[in-house]
mmCIF file of C-alpha atoms in Angstrom:
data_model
loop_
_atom_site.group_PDB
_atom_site.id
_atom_site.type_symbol
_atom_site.label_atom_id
_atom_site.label_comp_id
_atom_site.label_asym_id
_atom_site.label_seq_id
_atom_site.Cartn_x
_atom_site.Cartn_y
_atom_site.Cartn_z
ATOM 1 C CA UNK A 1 14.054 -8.315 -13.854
ATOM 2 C CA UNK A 2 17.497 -8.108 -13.439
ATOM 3 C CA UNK A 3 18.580 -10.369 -10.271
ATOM 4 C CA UNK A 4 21.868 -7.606 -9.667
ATOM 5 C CA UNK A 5 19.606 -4.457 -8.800
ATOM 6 C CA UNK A 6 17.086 -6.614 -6.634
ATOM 7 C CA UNK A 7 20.194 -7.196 -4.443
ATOM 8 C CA UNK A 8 21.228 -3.781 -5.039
ATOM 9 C CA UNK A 9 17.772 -2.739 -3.391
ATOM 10 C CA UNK A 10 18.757 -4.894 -0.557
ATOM 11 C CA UNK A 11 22.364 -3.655 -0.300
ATOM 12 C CA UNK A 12 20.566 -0.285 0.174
ATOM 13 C CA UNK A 13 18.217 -1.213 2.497
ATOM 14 C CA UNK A 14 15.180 -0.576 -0.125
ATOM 15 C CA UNK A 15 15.992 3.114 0.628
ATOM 16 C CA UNK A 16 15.828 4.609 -2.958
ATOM 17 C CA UNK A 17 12.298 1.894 -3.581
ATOM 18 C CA UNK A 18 9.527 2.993 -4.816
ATOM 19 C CA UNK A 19 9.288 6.806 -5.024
ATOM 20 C CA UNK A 20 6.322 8.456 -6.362
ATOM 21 C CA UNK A 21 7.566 10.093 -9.788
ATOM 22 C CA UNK A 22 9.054 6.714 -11.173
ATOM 23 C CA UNK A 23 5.288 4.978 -11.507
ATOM 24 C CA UNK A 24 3.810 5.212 -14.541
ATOM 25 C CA UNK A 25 0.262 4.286 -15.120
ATOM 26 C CA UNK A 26 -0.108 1.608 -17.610
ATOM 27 C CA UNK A 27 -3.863 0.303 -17.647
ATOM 28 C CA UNK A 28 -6.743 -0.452 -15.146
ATOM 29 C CA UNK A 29 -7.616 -4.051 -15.036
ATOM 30 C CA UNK A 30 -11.714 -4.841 -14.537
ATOM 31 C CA UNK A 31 -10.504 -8.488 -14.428
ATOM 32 C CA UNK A 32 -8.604 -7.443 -11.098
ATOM 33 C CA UNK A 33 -10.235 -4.514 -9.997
ATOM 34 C CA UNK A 34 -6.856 -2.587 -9.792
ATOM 35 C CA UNK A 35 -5.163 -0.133 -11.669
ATOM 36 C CA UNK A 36 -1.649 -1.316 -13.215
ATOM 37 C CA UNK A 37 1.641 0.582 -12.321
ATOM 38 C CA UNK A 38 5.255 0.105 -13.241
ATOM 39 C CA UNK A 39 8.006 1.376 -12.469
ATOM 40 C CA UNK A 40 10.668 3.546 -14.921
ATOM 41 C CA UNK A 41 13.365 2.476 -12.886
ATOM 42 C CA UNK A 42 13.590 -0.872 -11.743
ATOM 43 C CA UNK A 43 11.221 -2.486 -13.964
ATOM 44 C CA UNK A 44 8.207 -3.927 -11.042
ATOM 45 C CA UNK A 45 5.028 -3.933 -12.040
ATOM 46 C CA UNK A 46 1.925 -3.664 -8.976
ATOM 47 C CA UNK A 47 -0.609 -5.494 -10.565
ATOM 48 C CA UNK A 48 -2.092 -5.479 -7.086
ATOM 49 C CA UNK A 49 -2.531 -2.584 -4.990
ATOM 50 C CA UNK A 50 -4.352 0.364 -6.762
ATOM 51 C CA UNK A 51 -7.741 0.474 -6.922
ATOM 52 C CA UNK A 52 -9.332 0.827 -10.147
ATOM 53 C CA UNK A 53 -9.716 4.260 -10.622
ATOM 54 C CA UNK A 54 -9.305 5.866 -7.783
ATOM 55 C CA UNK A 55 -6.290 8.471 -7.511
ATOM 56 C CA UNK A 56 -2.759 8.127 -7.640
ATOM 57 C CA UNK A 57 -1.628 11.058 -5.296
ATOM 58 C CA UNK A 58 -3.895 9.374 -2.317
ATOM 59 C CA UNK A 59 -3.364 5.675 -2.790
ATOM 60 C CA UNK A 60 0.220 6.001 -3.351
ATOM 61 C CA UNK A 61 1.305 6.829 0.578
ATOM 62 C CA UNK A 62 -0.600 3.489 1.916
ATOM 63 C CA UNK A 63 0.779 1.641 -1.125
ATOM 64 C CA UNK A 64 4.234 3.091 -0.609
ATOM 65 C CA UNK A 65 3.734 2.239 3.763
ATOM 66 C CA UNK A 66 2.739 -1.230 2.936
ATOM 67 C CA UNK A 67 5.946 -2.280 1.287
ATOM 68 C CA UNK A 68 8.341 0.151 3.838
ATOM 69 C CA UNK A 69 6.446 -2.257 6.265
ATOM 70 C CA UNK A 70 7.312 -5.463 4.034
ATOM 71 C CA UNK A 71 11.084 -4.714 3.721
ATOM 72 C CA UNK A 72 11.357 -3.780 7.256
ATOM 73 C CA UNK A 73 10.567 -7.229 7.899
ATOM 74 C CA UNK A 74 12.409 -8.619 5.217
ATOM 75 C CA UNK A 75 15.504 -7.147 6.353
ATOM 76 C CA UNK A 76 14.930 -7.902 10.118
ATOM 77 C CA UNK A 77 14.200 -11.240 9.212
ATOM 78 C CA UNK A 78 17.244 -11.307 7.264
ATOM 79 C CA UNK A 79 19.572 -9.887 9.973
ATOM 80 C CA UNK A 80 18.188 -12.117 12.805
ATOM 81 C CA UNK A 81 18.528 -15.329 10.775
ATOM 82 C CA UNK A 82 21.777 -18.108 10.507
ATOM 83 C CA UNK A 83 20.320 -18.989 7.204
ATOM 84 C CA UNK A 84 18.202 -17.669 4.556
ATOM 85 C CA UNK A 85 17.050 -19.456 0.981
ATOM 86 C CA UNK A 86 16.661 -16.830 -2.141
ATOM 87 C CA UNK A 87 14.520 -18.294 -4.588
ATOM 88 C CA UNK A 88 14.662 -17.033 -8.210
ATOM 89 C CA UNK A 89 11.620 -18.381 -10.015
ATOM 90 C CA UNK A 90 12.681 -17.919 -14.325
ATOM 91 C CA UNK A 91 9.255 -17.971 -16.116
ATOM 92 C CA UNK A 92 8.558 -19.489 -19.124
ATOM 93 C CA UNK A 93 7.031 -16.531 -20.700
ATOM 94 C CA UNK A 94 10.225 -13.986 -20.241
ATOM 95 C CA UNK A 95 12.862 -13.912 -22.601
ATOM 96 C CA UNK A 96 16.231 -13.888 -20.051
ATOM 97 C CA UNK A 97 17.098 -16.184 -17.952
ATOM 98 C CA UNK A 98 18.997 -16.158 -15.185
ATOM 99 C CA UNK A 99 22.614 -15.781 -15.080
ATOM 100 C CA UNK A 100 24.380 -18.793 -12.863
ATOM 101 C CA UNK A 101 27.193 -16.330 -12.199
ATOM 102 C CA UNK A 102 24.909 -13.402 -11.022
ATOM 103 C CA UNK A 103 23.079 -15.798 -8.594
ATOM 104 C CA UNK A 104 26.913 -16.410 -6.900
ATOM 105 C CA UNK A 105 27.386 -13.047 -6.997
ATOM 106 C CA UNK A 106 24.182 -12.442 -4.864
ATOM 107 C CA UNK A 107 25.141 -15.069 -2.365
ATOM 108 C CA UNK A 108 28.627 -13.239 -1.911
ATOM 109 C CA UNK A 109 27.047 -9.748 -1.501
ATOM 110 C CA UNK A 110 24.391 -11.355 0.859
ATOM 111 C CA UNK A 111 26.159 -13.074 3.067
ATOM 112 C CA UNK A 112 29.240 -9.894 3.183
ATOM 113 C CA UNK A 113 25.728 -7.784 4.491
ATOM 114 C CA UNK A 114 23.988 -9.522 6.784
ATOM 115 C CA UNK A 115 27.019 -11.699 7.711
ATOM 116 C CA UNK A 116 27.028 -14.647 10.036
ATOM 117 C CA UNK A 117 24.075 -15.868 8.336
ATOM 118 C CA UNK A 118 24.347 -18.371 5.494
ATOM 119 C CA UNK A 119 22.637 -17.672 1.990
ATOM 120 C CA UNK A 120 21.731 -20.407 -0.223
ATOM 121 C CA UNK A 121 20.325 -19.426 -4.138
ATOM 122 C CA UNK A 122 17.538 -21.319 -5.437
ATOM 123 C CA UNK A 123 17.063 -20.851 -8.966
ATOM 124 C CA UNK A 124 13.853 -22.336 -9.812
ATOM 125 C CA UNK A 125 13.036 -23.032 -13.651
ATOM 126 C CA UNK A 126 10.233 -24.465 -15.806
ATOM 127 C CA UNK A 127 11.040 -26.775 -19.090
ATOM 128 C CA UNK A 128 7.280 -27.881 -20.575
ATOM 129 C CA UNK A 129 6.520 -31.695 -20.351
ATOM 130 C CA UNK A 130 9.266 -32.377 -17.455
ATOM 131 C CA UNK A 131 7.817 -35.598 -15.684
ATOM 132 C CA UNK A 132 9.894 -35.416 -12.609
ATOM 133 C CA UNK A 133 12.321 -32.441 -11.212
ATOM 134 C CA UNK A 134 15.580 -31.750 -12.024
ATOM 135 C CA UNK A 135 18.129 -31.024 -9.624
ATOM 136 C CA UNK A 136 21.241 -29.323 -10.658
ATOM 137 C CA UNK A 137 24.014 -28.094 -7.567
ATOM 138 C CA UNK A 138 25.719 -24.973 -9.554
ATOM 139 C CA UNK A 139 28.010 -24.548 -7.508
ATOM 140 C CA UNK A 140 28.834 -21.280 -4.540
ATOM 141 C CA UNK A 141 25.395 -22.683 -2.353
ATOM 142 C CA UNK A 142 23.531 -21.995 -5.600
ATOM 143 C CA UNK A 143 20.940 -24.744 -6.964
ATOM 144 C CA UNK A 144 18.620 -25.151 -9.289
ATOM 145 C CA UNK A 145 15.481 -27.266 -9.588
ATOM 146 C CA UNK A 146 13.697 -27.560 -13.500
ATOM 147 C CA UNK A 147 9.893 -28.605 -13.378
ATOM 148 C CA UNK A 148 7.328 -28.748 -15.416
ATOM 149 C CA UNK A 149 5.567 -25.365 -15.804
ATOM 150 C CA UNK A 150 1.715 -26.675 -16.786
ATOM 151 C CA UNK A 151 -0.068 -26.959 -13.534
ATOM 152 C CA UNK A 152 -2.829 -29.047 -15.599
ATOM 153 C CA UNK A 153 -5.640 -28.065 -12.755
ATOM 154 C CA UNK A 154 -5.047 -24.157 -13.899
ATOM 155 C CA UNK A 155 -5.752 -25.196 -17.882
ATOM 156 C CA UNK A 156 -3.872 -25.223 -21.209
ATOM 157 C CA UNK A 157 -0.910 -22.443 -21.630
ATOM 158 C CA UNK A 158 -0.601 -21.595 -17.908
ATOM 159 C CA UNK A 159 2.804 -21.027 -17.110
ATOM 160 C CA UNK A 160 2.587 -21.116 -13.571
ATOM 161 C CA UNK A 161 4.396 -24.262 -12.045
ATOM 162 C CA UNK A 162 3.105 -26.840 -9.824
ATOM 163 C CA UNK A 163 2.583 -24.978 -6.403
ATOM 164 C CA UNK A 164 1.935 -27.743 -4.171
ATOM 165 C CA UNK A 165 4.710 -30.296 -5.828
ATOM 166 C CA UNK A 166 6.913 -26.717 -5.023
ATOM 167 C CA UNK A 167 6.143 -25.436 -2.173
ATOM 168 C CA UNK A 168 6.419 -29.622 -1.071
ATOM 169 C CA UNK A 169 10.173 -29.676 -2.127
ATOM 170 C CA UNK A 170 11.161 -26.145 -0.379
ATOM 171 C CA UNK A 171 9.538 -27.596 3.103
ATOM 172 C CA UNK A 172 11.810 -30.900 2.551
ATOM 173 C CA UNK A 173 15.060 -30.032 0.925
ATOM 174 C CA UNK A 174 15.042 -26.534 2.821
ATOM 175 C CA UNK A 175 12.789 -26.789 5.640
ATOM 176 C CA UNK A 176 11.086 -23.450 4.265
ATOM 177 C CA UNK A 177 8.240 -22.244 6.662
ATOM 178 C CA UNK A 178 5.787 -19.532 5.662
ATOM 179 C CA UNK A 179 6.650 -16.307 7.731
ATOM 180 C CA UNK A 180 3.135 -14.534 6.582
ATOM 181 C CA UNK A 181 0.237 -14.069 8.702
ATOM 182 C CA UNK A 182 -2.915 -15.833 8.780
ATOM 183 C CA UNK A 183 -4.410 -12.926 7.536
ATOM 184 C CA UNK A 184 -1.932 -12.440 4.428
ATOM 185 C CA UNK A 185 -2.121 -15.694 3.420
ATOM 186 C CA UNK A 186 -5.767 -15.637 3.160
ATOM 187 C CA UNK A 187 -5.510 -12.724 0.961
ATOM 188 C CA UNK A 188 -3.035 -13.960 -1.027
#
């Protein structure tokens, strides 16, 4: 996904997000239980919140509610705080990574928005075999860590990284604390 229109979305205030005729269906998933949407115009996929089945025109509205909730606190969060870490996590598995320059471009346009608050840019990517992180300062409060992408306790040809060693490193370099509820990280 392009890192320039997710900051666009912001910029807007997610106004123009998620409006009904841009979802497409693309397949229902028994392994999930949920049917698979993306969307025309920015690219998302929701892997997660349509049931399998059921119908589009009455799950959309609390699908649609649930993430005007999300980016109402998002933003508020966002205005409220003196400092804010974006993390952009490059997998593996997709084809473009992200651009150094467009990260310091989303700090600028950040911090001009919700202005006094400080952005940093965390730019998190995944090189196979790594045996310890890499830590590279880029420059414009942009950083990047590079980590080994096999979590060995999900099997062979995972590409998800190493959520503990991460999540570990954001609460000590960053002093990142989990704004979810109980109840959402449960779920999640």
């Amino acid at each position: 996904h392009e890192l320039r229109d997710r900051i666009r979305e912001i910029e807007d205030d997610f106004s123009r997000w998620l409006q009904p005729d841009e979802l497409e269906f693309v397949h229902g998933s028994a392994v999930t239980g949920k049917d698979i949407y993306a969307s025309r115009r920015l690219g998302h996929t929701f892997n997660h919140d349509f049931p399998l089945g059921a119908s589009y025109d009455e799950t959309f509205p609390a699908v649609r509610e649930k993430y005007r909730r999300r980016a109402a606190r998002l933003l508020g969060l966002m205005r409220s705080s003196q400092r804010v870490l974006v993390v952009r996590v490059d997998r593996p598995d997709l084809p473009v990574p992200t651009d150094v320059a467009d990260c310091r471009d989303a700090v600028r346009a950040l911090e001009l928005k919700f202005s006094p608050a400080r952005f940093d840019f965390l730019q998190v990517s995944f090189e196979a075999g790594r045996r310890e992180v890499r830590e590279e300062a880029l420059g414009g409060n942009v950083t990047r860590w590079t980590l080994d992408y096999q979590d060995h306790r999900l099997g062979a040809g995972s590409w998800q990284g190493d959520i503990p060693l991460l999540g570990g490193l954001l609460r000590e370099r960053f002093a990142v604390r989990d704004y979810r509820t109980r109840a959402e990280r449960k779920a999640f």
